[in-house]
Amino acid sequence: MSWHGISTVARLELRQRARASKWVVVLAIWFAVIALVSVLSYLALNDPDARSGAAMYDVVIFFVLGLGMLVVPSLTATSINGDREHGVLATLQTTLLTSADLVLGKLLAAWAISGAFLVTALPFLAWAWVEGGVSVGRILLAVVVLLLVLAVVCALGLMFSTLTARPVASAVLTYLALGALVFGTVIGFGLSAFLVNKEETVRVYGIPNDFFDQNEPTYDANGNFVPGAERVPTKADCVEHDETRNVTHTERIWWMLPLNPFVVVADAAPSEPPANPDQGMGFTPMRWISEGSRAARVGETTELRQECWVDGPAGQQPVDPNAAAAKDAAVWPFGLVFLLLAGGGATAVAERRLRTPIRRLPNGTRIA
Amino acid sequence: MLTEGGPTSGGRGIEVAGVRRAFGDVLAVDDISLTARPGEVTALIGPNGSGKTTLLLMLASLLVPDRGTVRIDGHDPVTAPAEVRARIGWMPDGFGTWDALTVREVLETIAAAYRIPAPQARERAEALLHTVHLADLADRRARVLSRGQKQRLGLARALVNDPSVLLLDEPASGLDPRSRIELRDILRSLAAEGRTVLVSSHILTELQEVADRAVIVARGRSIETQQLDGEAVTTALASWRIDSLDPLRLTEFLTSRHVPAQQVHGGMVEVEVAGEENAARLLTDLIGAGVRVTAFTPTRGALESAYLAATEDRQ
């Protein structure tokens, strides 16, 4: 393996892509589609009370990720078995290029192209920044995480193109694998939530249920409500007591969520919450996903639940300790590490499958 | 013409001993042994599906033999593929190419893959394009080349790294007559420079003129190695076709002399004679006996006869 070898393969790939397909046209369409989505989301979400920058940022980032996951597999998922079909792989394998040169060169070329797609989206992220609500740091972090996620997508496609003889099969497998990451994790989380849901006795500090039994509203003989006779609970009525409740232990299944590339990107760089909560939250799917998956990681509390939801003389609302814990319970590092390991593993598998001389030849594969 | 410094001296050519390779249930190569010496053109001939291409894949360090040994200039393609790859030039059957690249870029890319620095790569590509007569197409896309032109580009590609061992799989297929003659000259001059040249082909008459020896393979086995030098040609059993104005007297004469003869269409007779000396004698005797001979021509070369004899039993 050498940089010279990798760059030779990467240059060959890029030159082929640049000429063989109409990438300029594809990039132009991509740019136009993002522009359209940005303008529409600006018009739809431009609310003088909320900061529309955050909403635009969320829409553009998710759109780039979603569209990227559709486009990027076409760069690598047919790359190696396609070369085999054209009879151009073996002519490189008999040169001094190693299998690692071939795999890393192809990966680098595909990654560079997906980077080009990302770059065309930058003007719209800049627009979101101008609108306010997101910092440059957040945008940069999101772009870096996006680049890493797209590299993993490239690597997965490359691996599948070494595993099947036909390009169609590897393209389908790549999309299935991405579908499993995007939809499978959410479906898996939703379905297994049922498994970790059970009735449990929890300790609550609040108004006991029997308070209302003992203080039923009074009615006269005609069945009319007699006001003033019932008692309104006050802070003084809050006591510690046991209650039987449905508890969902999401802290046992939260790990499925960060396997999802959307969760990784959303949780890595959600827009900052507004300084003034009364300013309105706006449409911020990335922050919702981020907060939701962090809450899932922390799960429901095992400690005493502060549920004395009555206005006492002190006028203070009790704070849920888990909400505070969830703020620091980032899930994206787990997801990013998982995705990078998967990408690294996929690259290693692809490299192994390209080693020559070949001992075992899979069915239907041709060498030259 | 083709070299910068000539191939590495002390090359030992190709040595194959008892090689076998199966793909699942299909036994592609059963037992092939051969030697191809530096300075010689060795022909690998055999019917379709006899294992020629599979053998060349093993020689080109792409496929591991199940059994047996392969040595390229003394190096094992399985344990030392890099050494082997530096020394070989492989031209596959049905050469594919990067459609979007120009002819020149294809050669320069291959040169880069051999770690040849760009300035030398440009010179090398230029020289090779002249050798295979593609210089005027150098800046065309490889896609637009005809089949024969692609074959010539494939040959140039195999020569980029100045190899000491050349493995050419059906290099003449798709070539027009002029290109074939040029290919023959190129192969002869490559061998004359001390390289080992192994050519697989079906076109026996072509090979007879270019090859020093022929290895005949059938059903995955090497049947025999045939010398193709002058002596071999003058002594080998060959077939001659005789036409005469007196067909009856001709057959009577041949029967009386116990010459095995066979009637072919148009009243002509085909005889098997060992060597040119005996053929000449037969003709003299025929004329001496008063048979009015109008044609006396060899129908097959020595190589063709040997090939047909070796592959006679195929199903």
mmCIF file with all atom_site columns, C-alpha atoms in Angstrom, chain B residues 55-173:
data_model
loop_
_atom_site.group_PDB
_atom_site.id
_atom_site.type_symbol
_atom_site.label_atom_id
_atom_site.label_alt_id
_atom_site.label_comp_id
_atom_site.label_asym_id
_atom_site.label_entity_id
_atom_site.label_seq_id
_atom_site.pdbx_PDB_ins_code
_atom_site.Cartn_x
_atom_site.Cartn_y
_atom_site.Cartn_z
_atom_site.occupancy
_atom_site.B_iso_or_equiv
_atom_site.pdbx_formal_charge
_atom_site.auth_seq_id
_atom_site.auth_comp_id
_atom_site.auth_asym_id
_atom_site.auth_atom_id
_atom_site.pdbx_PDB_model_num
ATOM 1   C CA . LEU B 1 55  ? -3.521  -21.580 -16.956 1.00 0.00 ? 55  LEU B CA 1
ATOM 2   C CA . LEU B 1 56  ? -2.639  -18.031 -18.009 1.00 0.00 ? 56  LEU B CA 1
ATOM 3   C CA . LEU B 1 57  ? -4.578  -16.632 -15.020 1.00 0.00 ? 57  LEU B CA 1
ATOM 4   C CA . MET B 1 58  ? -2.424  -18.767 -12.745 1.00 0.00 ? 58  MET B CA 1
ATOM 5   C CA . LEU B 1 59  ? 0.732   -17.594 -14.500 1.00 0.00 ? 59  LEU B CA 1
ATOM 6   C CA . ALA B 1 60  ? -0.460  -13.971 -14.211 1.00 0.00 ? 60  ALA B CA 1
ATOM 7   C CA . SER B 1 61  ? -0.636  -14.267 -10.392 1.00 0.00 ? 61  SER B CA 1
ATOM 8   C CA . LEU B 1 62  ? -4.432  -13.947 -10.313 1.00 0.00 ? 62  LEU B CA 1
ATOM 9   C CA . LEU B 1 63  ? -5.366  -17.503 -9.418  1.00 0.00 ? 63  LEU B CA 1
ATOM 10  C CA . VAL B 1 64  ? -3.836  -19.999 -6.995  1.00 0.00 ? 64  VAL B CA 1
ATOM 11  C CA . PRO B 1 65  ? -3.318  -23.494 -8.456  1.00 0.00 ? 65  PRO B CA 1
ATOM 12  C CA . ASP B 1 66  ? -4.866  -26.298 -6.417  1.00 0.00 ? 66  ASP B CA 1
ATOM 13  C CA . ARG B 1 67  ? -1.783  -28.383 -6.998  1.00 0.00 ? 67  ARG B CA 1
ATOM 14  C CA . GLY B 1 68  ? 1.540   -28.173 -8.772  1.00 0.00 ? 68  GLY B CA 1
ATOM 15  C CA . THR B 1 69  ? 4.042   -25.358 -9.060  1.00 0.00 ? 69  THR B CA 1
ATOM 16  C CA . VAL B 1 70  ? 4.454   -22.308 -11.246 1.00 0.00 ? 70  VAL B CA 1
ATOM 17  C CA . ARG B 1 71  ? 7.690   -20.360 -11.561 1.00 0.00 ? 71  ARG B CA 1
ATOM 18  C CA . ILE B 1 72  ? 8.055   -17.101 -13.443 1.00 0.00 ? 72  ILE B CA 1
ATOM 19  C CA . ASP B 1 73  ? 11.763  -16.306 -13.787 1.00 0.00 ? 73  ASP B CA 1
ATOM 20  C CA . GLY B 1 74  ? 12.181  -18.436 -10.686 1.00 0.00 ? 74  GLY B CA 1
ATOM 21  C CA . HIS B 1 75  ? 9.498   -16.636 -8.628  1.00 0.00 ? 75  HIS B CA 1
ATOM 22  C CA . ASP B 1 76  ? 6.332   -18.249 -7.312  1.00 0.00 ? 76  ASP B CA 1
ATOM 23  C CA . PRO B 1 77  ? 3.218   -16.165 -8.185  1.00 0.00 ? 77  PRO B CA 1
ATOM 24  C CA . VAL B 1 78  ? 1.512   -17.399 -5.002  1.00 0.00 ? 78  VAL B CA 1
ATOM 25  C CA . THR B 1 79  ? 4.171   -16.466 -2.482  1.00 0.00 ? 79  THR B CA 1
ATOM 26  C CA . ALA B 1 80  ? 5.897   -13.621 -4.340  1.00 0.00 ? 80  ALA B CA 1
ATOM 27  C CA . PRO B 1 81  ? 3.222   -11.976 -6.507  1.00 0.00 ? 81  PRO B CA 1
ATOM 28  C CA . ALA B 1 82  ? 4.917   -8.572  -6.490  1.00 0.00 ? 82  ALA B CA 1
ATOM 29  C CA . GLU B 1 83  ? 8.148   -9.985  -7.980  1.00 0.00 ? 83  GLU B CA 1
ATOM 30  C CA . VAL B 1 84  ? 6.154   -11.857 -10.595 1.00 0.00 ? 84  VAL B CA 1
ATOM 31  C CA . ARG B 1 85  ? 3.998   -8.838  -11.480 1.00 0.00 ? 85  ARG B CA 1
ATOM 32  C CA . ALA B 1 86  ? 7.043   -6.649  -12.004 1.00 0.00 ? 86  ALA B CA 1
ATOM 33  C CA . ARG B 1 87  ? 8.276   -9.149  -14.606 1.00 0.00 ? 87  ARG B CA 1
ATOM 34  C CA . ILE B 1 88  ? 5.160   -10.131 -16.505 1.00 0.00 ? 88  ILE B CA 1
ATOM 35  C CA . GLY B 1 89  ? 3.076   -8.494  -19.162 1.00 0.00 ? 89  GLY B CA 1
ATOM 36  C CA . TRP B 1 90  ? -0.363  -10.083 -19.353 1.00 0.00 ? 90  TRP B CA 1
ATOM 37  C CA . MET B 1 91  ? -2.776  -9.562  -22.181 1.00 0.00 ? 91  MET B CA 1
ATOM 38  C CA . PRO B 1 92  ? -6.137  -11.106 -21.332 1.00 0.00 ? 92  PRO B CA 1
ATOM 39  C CA . ASP B 1 93  ? -8.548  -12.589 -23.805 1.00 0.00 ? 93  ASP B CA 1
ATOM 40  C CA . GLY B 1 94  ? -11.323 -10.057 -24.384 1.00 0.00 ? 94  GLY B CA 1
ATOM 41  C CA . PHE B 1 95  ? -9.402  -7.034  -23.175 1.00 0.00 ? 95  PHE B CA 1
ATOM 42  C CA . GLY B 1 96  ? -11.642 -4.517  -21.464 1.00 0.00 ? 96  GLY B CA 1
ATOM 43  C CA . THR B 1 97  ? -10.670 -0.911  -21.094 1.00 0.00 ? 97  THR B CA 1
ATOM 44  C CA . TRP B 1 98  ? -11.732 2.265   -19.330 1.00 0.00 ? 98  TRP B CA 1
ATOM 45  C CA . ASP B 1 99  ? -14.178 3.694   -21.797 1.00 0.00 ? 99  ASP B CA 1
ATOM 46  C CA . ALA B 1 100 ? -13.803 7.296   -20.769 1.00 0.00 ? 100 ALA B CA 1
ATOM 47  C CA . LEU B 1 101 ? -10.019 7.440   -21.043 1.00 0.00 ? 101 LEU B CA 1
ATOM 48  C CA . THR B 1 102 ? -8.070  8.173   -24.187 1.00 0.00 ? 102 THR B CA 1
ATOM 49  C CA . VAL B 1 103 ? -5.715  5.576   -25.602 1.00 0.00 ? 103 VAL B CA 1
ATOM 50  C CA . ARG B 1 104 ? -2.717  7.513   -24.313 1.00 0.00 ? 104 ARG B CA 1
ATOM 51  C CA . GLU B 1 105 ? -4.240  7.918   -20.840 1.00 0.00 ? 105 GLU B CA 1
ATOM 52  C CA . VAL B 1 106 ? -4.866  4.185   -20.604 1.00 0.00 ? 106 VAL B CA 1
ATOM 53  C CA . LEU B 1 107 ? -1.155  3.509   -21.097 1.00 0.00 ? 107 LEU B CA 1
ATOM 54  C CA . GLU B 1 108 ? -0.108  6.334   -18.764 1.00 0.00 ? 108 GLU B CA 1
ATOM 55  C CA . THR B 1 109 ? -2.455  5.053   -16.058 1.00 0.00 ? 109 THR B CA 1
ATOM 56  C CA . ILE B 1 110 ? -0.995  1.572   -16.343 1.00 0.00 ? 110 ILE B CA 1
ATOM 57  C CA . ALA B 1 111 ? 2.500   3.077   -16.187 1.00 0.00 ? 111 ALA B CA 1
ATOM 58  C CA . ALA B 1 112 ? 1.518   4.907   -12.988 1.00 0.00 ? 112 ALA B CA 1
ATOM 59  C CA . ALA B 1 113 ? 0.240   1.610   -11.596 1.00 0.00 ? 113 ALA B CA 1
ATOM 60  C CA . TYR B 1 114 ? 3.752   0.248   -12.192 1.00 0.00 ? 114 TYR B CA 1
ATOM 61  C CA . ARG B 1 115 ? 5.158   3.278   -10.339 1.00 0.00 ? 115 ARG B CA 1
ATOM 62  C CA . ILE B 1 116 ? 6.822   4.636   -13.449 1.00 0.00 ? 116 ILE B CA 1
ATOM 63  C CA . PRO B 1 117 ? 7.357   8.408   -12.961 1.00 0.00 ? 117 PRO B CA 1
ATOM 64  C CA . ALA B 1 118 ? 5.151   10.591  -15.172 1.00 0.00 ? 118 ALA B CA 1
ATOM 65  C CA . PRO B 1 119 ? 7.834   11.897  -17.608 1.00 0.00 ? 119 PRO B CA 1
ATOM 66  C CA . GLN B 1 120 ? 9.084   8.369   -18.371 1.00 0.00 ? 120 GLN B CA 1
ATOM 67  C CA . ALA B 1 121 ? 5.497   7.146   -18.536 1.00 0.00 ? 121 ALA B CA 1
ATOM 68  C CA . ARG B 1 122 ? 4.720   9.678   -21.263 1.00 0.00 ? 122 ARG B CA 1
ATOM 69  C CA . GLU B 1 123 ? 7.759   8.624   -23.291 1.00 0.00 ? 123 GLU B CA 1
ATOM 70  C CA . ARG B 1 124 ? 6.963   4.971   -22.830 1.00 0.00 ? 124 ARG B CA 1
ATOM 71  C CA . ALA B 1 125 ? 3.335   5.445   -23.891 1.00 0.00 ? 125 ALA B CA 1
ATOM 72  C CA . GLU B 1 126 ? 4.437   7.358   -26.966 1.00 0.00 ? 126 GLU B CA 1
ATOM 73  C CA . ALA B 1 127 ? 6.938   4.668   -27.989 1.00 0.00 ? 127 ALA B CA 1
ATOM 74  C CA . LEU B 1 128 ? 4.442   1.853   -27.470 1.00 0.00 ? 128 LEU B CA 1
ATOM 75  C CA . LEU B 1 129 ? 1.744   3.661   -29.430 1.00 0.00 ? 129 LEU B CA 1
ATOM 76  C CA . HIS B 1 130 ? 4.115   3.737   -32.391 1.00 0.00 ? 130 HIS B CA 1
ATOM 77  C CA . THR B 1 131 ? 5.029   0.093   -31.945 1.00 0.00 ? 131 THR B CA 1
ATOM 78  C CA . VAL B 1 132 ? 1.406   -1.031  -32.169 1.00 0.00 ? 132 VAL B CA 1
ATOM 79  C CA . HIS B 1 133 ? 0.482   1.632   -34.759 1.00 0.00 ? 133 HIS B CA 1
ATOM 80  C CA . LEU B 1 134 ? -2.026  3.485   -32.624 1.00 0.00 ? 134 LEU B CA 1
ATOM 81  C CA . ALA B 1 135 ? -0.199  6.817   -32.568 1.00 0.00 ? 135 ALA B CA 1
ATOM 82  C CA . ASP B 1 136 ? -2.810  8.532   -34.742 1.00 0.00 ? 136 ASP B CA 1
ATOM 83  C CA . LEU B 1 137 ? -5.561  7.363   -32.380 1.00 0.00 ? 137 LEU B CA 1
ATOM 84  C CA . ALA B 1 138 ? -3.676  8.337   -29.227 1.00 0.00 ? 138 ALA B CA 1
ATOM 85  C CA . ASP B 1 139 ? -6.092  11.062  -28.172 1.00 0.00 ? 139 ASP B CA 1
ATOM 86  C CA . ARG B 1 140 ? -9.283  9.235   -29.051 1.00 0.00 ? 140 ARG B CA 1
ATOM 87  C CA . ARG B 1 141 ? -11.408 7.611   -26.380 1.00 0.00 ? 141 ARG B CA 1
ATOM 88  C CA . ALA B 1 142 ? -10.549 3.923   -25.976 1.00 0.00 ? 142 ALA B CA 1
ATOM 89  C CA . ARG B 1 143 ? -14.275 3.253   -26.389 1.00 0.00 ? 143 ARG B CA 1
ATOM 90  C CA . VAL B 1 144 ? -14.269 4.114   -30.094 1.00 0.00 ? 144 VAL B CA 1
ATOM 91  C CA . LEU B 1 145 ? -11.520 1.640   -30.990 1.00 0.00 ? 145 LEU B CA 1
ATOM 92  C CA . SER B 1 146 ? -12.396 -1.348  -33.144 1.00 0.00 ? 146 SER B CA 1
ATOM 93  C CA . ARG B 1 147 ? -11.840 -4.832  -31.793 1.00 0.00 ? 147 ARG B CA 1
ATOM 94  C CA . GLY B 1 148 ? -8.529  -5.197  -33.573 1.00 0.00 ? 148 GLY B CA 1
ATOM 95  C CA . GLN B 1 149 ? -7.370  -1.788  -32.368 1.00 0.00 ? 149 GLN B CA 1
ATOM 96  C CA . LYS B 1 150 ? -8.341  -2.725  -28.818 1.00 0.00 ? 150 LYS B CA 1
ATOM 97  C CA . GLN B 1 151 ? -6.262  -5.875  -29.153 1.00 0.00 ? 151 GLN B CA 1
ATOM 98  C CA . ARG B 1 152 ? -3.275  -3.769  -30.187 1.00 0.00 ? 152 ARG B CA 1
ATOM 99  C CA . LEU B 1 153 ? -3.856  -1.444  -27.248 1.00 0.00 ? 153 LEU B CA 1
ATOM 100 C CA . GLY B 1 154 ? -3.987  -4.560  -25.052 1.00 0.00 ? 154 GLY B CA 1
ATOM 101 C CA . LEU B 1 155 ? -0.600  -5.621  -26.371 1.00 0.00 ? 155 LEU B CA 1
ATOM 102 C CA . ALA B 1 156 ? 0.848   -2.161  -25.726 1.00 0.00 ? 156 ALA B CA 1
ATOM 103 C CA . ARG B 1 157 ? -0.610  -2.284  -22.217 1.00 0.00 ? 157 ARG B CA 1
ATOM 104 C CA . ALA B 1 158 ? 1.125   -5.591  -21.576 1.00 0.00 ? 158 ALA B CA 1
ATOM 105 C CA . LEU B 1 159 ? 4.456   -4.073  -22.637 1.00 0.00 ? 159 LEU B CA 1
ATOM 106 C CA . VAL B 1 160 ? 4.298   -0.937  -20.439 1.00 0.00 ? 160 VAL B CA 1
ATOM 107 C CA . ASN B 1 161 ? 6.476   -2.325  -17.643 1.00 0.00 ? 161 ASN B CA 1
ATOM 108 C CA . ASP B 1 162 ? 9.107   -3.707  -20.035 1.00 0.00 ? 162 ASP B CA 1
ATOM 109 C CA . PRO B 1 163 ? 8.331   -7.277  -18.958 1.00 0.00 ? 163 PRO B CA 1
ATOM 110 C CA . SER B 1 164 ? 10.722  -10.198 -19.309 1.00 0.00 ? 164 SER B CA 1
ATOM 111 C CA . VAL B 1 165 ? 7.833   -12.669 -19.553 1.00 0.00 ? 165 VAL B CA 1
ATOM 112 C CA . LEU B 1 166 ? 4.847   -12.070 -21.823 1.00 0.00 ? 166 LEU B CA 1
ATOM 113 C CA . LEU B 1 167 ? 1.576   -13.934 -21.393 1.00 0.00 ? 167 LEU B CA 1
ATOM 114 C CA . LEU B 1 168 ? -0.676  -13.312 -24.371 1.00 0.00 ? 168 LEU B CA 1
ATOM 115 C CA . ASP B 1 169 ? -4.143  -14.845 -24.475 1.00 0.00 ? 169 ASP B CA 1
ATOM 116 C CA . GLU B 1 170 ? -5.469  -14.966 -28.046 1.00 0.00 ? 170 GLU B CA 1
ATOM 117 C CA . PRO B 1 171 ? -3.621  -11.831 -29.135 1.00 0.00 ? 171 PRO B CA 1
ATOM 118 C CA . ALA B 1 172 ? -4.439  -12.326 -32.813 1.00 0.00 ? 172 ALA B CA 1
ATOM 119 C CA . SER B 1 173 ? -8.205  -12.572 -32.478 1.00 0.00 ? 173 SER B CA 1
#
